[in-house]
Amino acid sequence: MTQDSGPVAARSDASALDPLTAPGVWRRMACWLYEGVLLFGVLVAAGLVFSITTQMRHALSNRPLFIAFLFVVLGVYFMWCWVHGETLAMRTWRIRIVDRYGRRLTYGRAFLRYVYSWIWLLPPLAAFGGHQLAMGPLMVFVVAWVAFWALLSRMHPQRQFLHDVLAGTRLVPREVQR
């Protein structure tokens, strides 16, 4: 007869009760960081296409249009991946995205999540956008903001991030499929 005790048993019991509980915050944040590494390649390729198409000769020419283009490229990338259940980083970290009922996302729901996910970065960038701040203090503030939002998920019963709650989506372990 084996005895289940300790944090591993408690975690597996909690997952057994609610299969739509999010993976641990460290796993989701590792996935988030890996996503950033992968997005670097996507954004470099998109920037190259934009600069060739518009015959950009200076880095600051067409800046607002360039930012809007990258926003759309990221939106298309994420929405397509989320409708299909996961991004490459999510696949690597065995995380899937579903709606609040455990079904695949629609494009409308994926769009809502994309818009709400900007809560992670826009407030700290907007707060210091008009100021000439050194990169160090800005990065400290961004990291503190991201940590705050990540830890906020501890208050949700299924440990979901706020933007997922607002968009009606959930991050779940990849093993859970409905």
XYZ file of C-alpha atoms in Angstrom:
178
model
C 0.000 0.000 0.000
C 1.453 3.371 -1.000
C 0.831 6.597 0.743
C 0.294 9.784 -1.271
C 1.738 12.708 0.548
C 3.601 15.867 -0.162
C 3.225 18.607 -2.760
C 3.300 16.261 -5.773
C 0.314 14.290 -4.520
C -1.563 17.473 -3.628
C -0.884 18.907 -7.080
C -2.039 15.742 -8.873
C -5.196 15.624 -6.712
C -5.992 19.252 -7.585
C -5.450 18.536 -11.297
C -7.673 15.465 -11.064
C -10.467 17.572 -9.597
C -10.272 20.270 -12.278
C -8.545 19.227 -15.515
C -8.751 22.819 -16.786
C -6.429 24.160 -14.087
C -3.464 25.955 -15.612
C 0.043 24.518 -15.568
C 2.365 26.007 -12.968
C 3.306 29.678 -13.265
C 7.024 28.851 -13.706
C 6.233 26.562 -16.626
C 4.016 29.190 -18.243
C 6.629 31.909 -17.742
C 9.342 29.673 -19.224
C 7.040 29.168 -22.201
C 6.519 32.936 -22.395
C 10.270 33.575 -22.459
C 10.819 30.887 -25.089
C 8.024 32.441 -27.135
C 9.937 35.723 -27.030
C 13.045 34.033 -28.424
C 11.041 32.473 -31.255
C 9.258 35.753 -31.985
C 12.604 37.421 -32.555
C 12.941 35.380 -35.748
C 9.363 36.086 -36.816
C 9.822 39.834 -36.295
C 13.190 39.951 -38.082
C 11.678 38.186 -41.109
C 8.633 40.486 -41.053
C 10.889 43.537 -40.721
C 12.917 42.406 -43.713
C 9.762 41.968 -45.807
C 8.511 45.409 -44.737
C 11.813 47.173 -45.415
C 12.172 45.596 -48.866
C 8.540 46.257 -49.779
C 8.594 49.901 -48.707
C 12.208 50.443 -49.823
C 13.009 51.720 -46.357
C 16.330 53.593 -46.353
C 16.378 54.756 -42.753
C 15.399 52.872 -39.612
C 12.988 55.580 -38.474
C 11.231 56.179 -41.786
C 7.649 54.909 -41.789
C 7.979 54.048 -38.099
C 4.233 54.189 -37.228
C 3.391 52.068 -40.266
C 6.190 49.636 -39.380
C 4.906 49.255 -35.811
C 1.349 48.701 -37.080
C 2.651 46.107 -39.555
C 4.486 44.212 -36.798
C 1.379 44.379 -34.583
C -0.656 42.762 -37.387
C 2.041 40.144 -38.079
C 2.122 39.161 -34.398
C -1.684 39.073 -34.315
C -1.891 36.791 -37.341
C 0.843 34.508 -35.950
C -0.751 34.169 -32.524
C -4.350 33.905 -33.683
C -3.519 31.204 -36.235
C -1.500 29.216 -33.692
C -4.068 29.597 -30.919
C -6.957 28.508 -33.150
C -4.909 25.377 -33.861
C -4.348 24.847 -30.123
C -0.767 25.928 -29.460
C 2.291 27.877 -30.550
C 5.666 26.191 -30.988
C 6.716 27.324 -27.511
C 3.468 26.004 -26.045
C 4.038 22.661 -27.790
C 7.556 22.488 -26.343
C 6.322 23.191 -22.813
C 3.267 20.897 -23.269
C 0.684 23.647 -22.862
C -2.502 24.031 -24.901
C -4.968 26.855 -25.146
C -8.715 26.242 -25.032
C -11.815 28.304 -24.379
C -13.424 28.329 -20.944
C -15.303 25.102 -21.771
C -12.220 23.207 -22.967
C -12.910 23.583 -26.709
C -10.673 24.951 -29.459
C -10.620 28.712 -29.848
C -12.468 30.578 -32.557
C -10.718 33.418 -34.379
C -12.865 35.905 -32.457
C -11.816 34.468 -29.103
C -8.159 34.338 -30.259
C -8.395 38.001 -31.301
C -9.761 38.951 -27.865
C -6.903 37.108 -26.181
C -4.363 38.820 -28.438
C -5.704 42.265 -27.579
C -5.922 41.534 -23.842
C -2.456 39.966 -23.786
C -0.931 43.384 -24.428
C -1.667 44.113 -20.726
C 1.669 42.371 -20.121
C 3.709 45.079 -21.864
C 1.770 48.209 -22.802
C 1.243 49.807 -19.367
C 4.936 49.975 -18.418
C 5.926 51.051 -21.917
C 3.189 53.694 -22.016
C 4.158 54.984 -18.569
C 7.662 55.760 -19.741
C 7.014 56.293 -23.448
C 7.322 60.059 -23.291
C 10.385 60.035 -21.049
C 13.986 59.538 -22.022
C 14.793 56.701 -19.647
C 17.868 54.540 -19.749
C 17.202 50.968 -20.785
C 18.145 49.592 -17.325
C 15.398 51.304 -15.275
C 12.832 50.639 -17.982
C 13.684 46.926 -18.031
C 13.493 46.753 -14.221
C 10.015 48.261 -14.346
C 8.897 45.933 -17.163
C 10.202 42.851 -15.319
C 8.492 43.978 -12.095
C 5.220 44.542 -13.993
C 5.404 41.099 -15.650
C 6.149 39.439 -12.306
C 3.179 41.256 -10.736
C 0.812 40.063 -13.494
C 2.187 36.528 -13.340
C 1.719 36.351 -9.572
C -1.828 37.694 -9.885
C -2.746 34.328 -11.397
C -2.267 32.797 -7.937
C -5.522 34.502 -6.892
C -7.627 32.810 -9.600
C -9.183 29.431 -8.659
C -7.764 27.711 -11.770
C -4.535 29.794 -11.692
C -5.332 31.512 -15.011
C -3.740 34.788 -16.096
C -5.969 37.873 -16.080
C -5.916 38.297 -19.868
C -7.109 34.688 -20.236
C -9.956 35.283 -17.784
C -11.000 38.434 -19.662
C -10.813 36.700 -23.053
C -12.593 33.532 -21.898
C -9.593 31.322 -22.602
C -7.509 28.909 -20.539
C -4.023 27.509 -20.642
C -4.114 23.826 -19.781
C -1.599 20.983 -19.771
C -1.317 19.412 -23.228
C -2.422 16.030 -21.863
C -5.912 17.482 -21.295
C -7.893 17.352 -24.541
C -11.628 17.756 -24.838
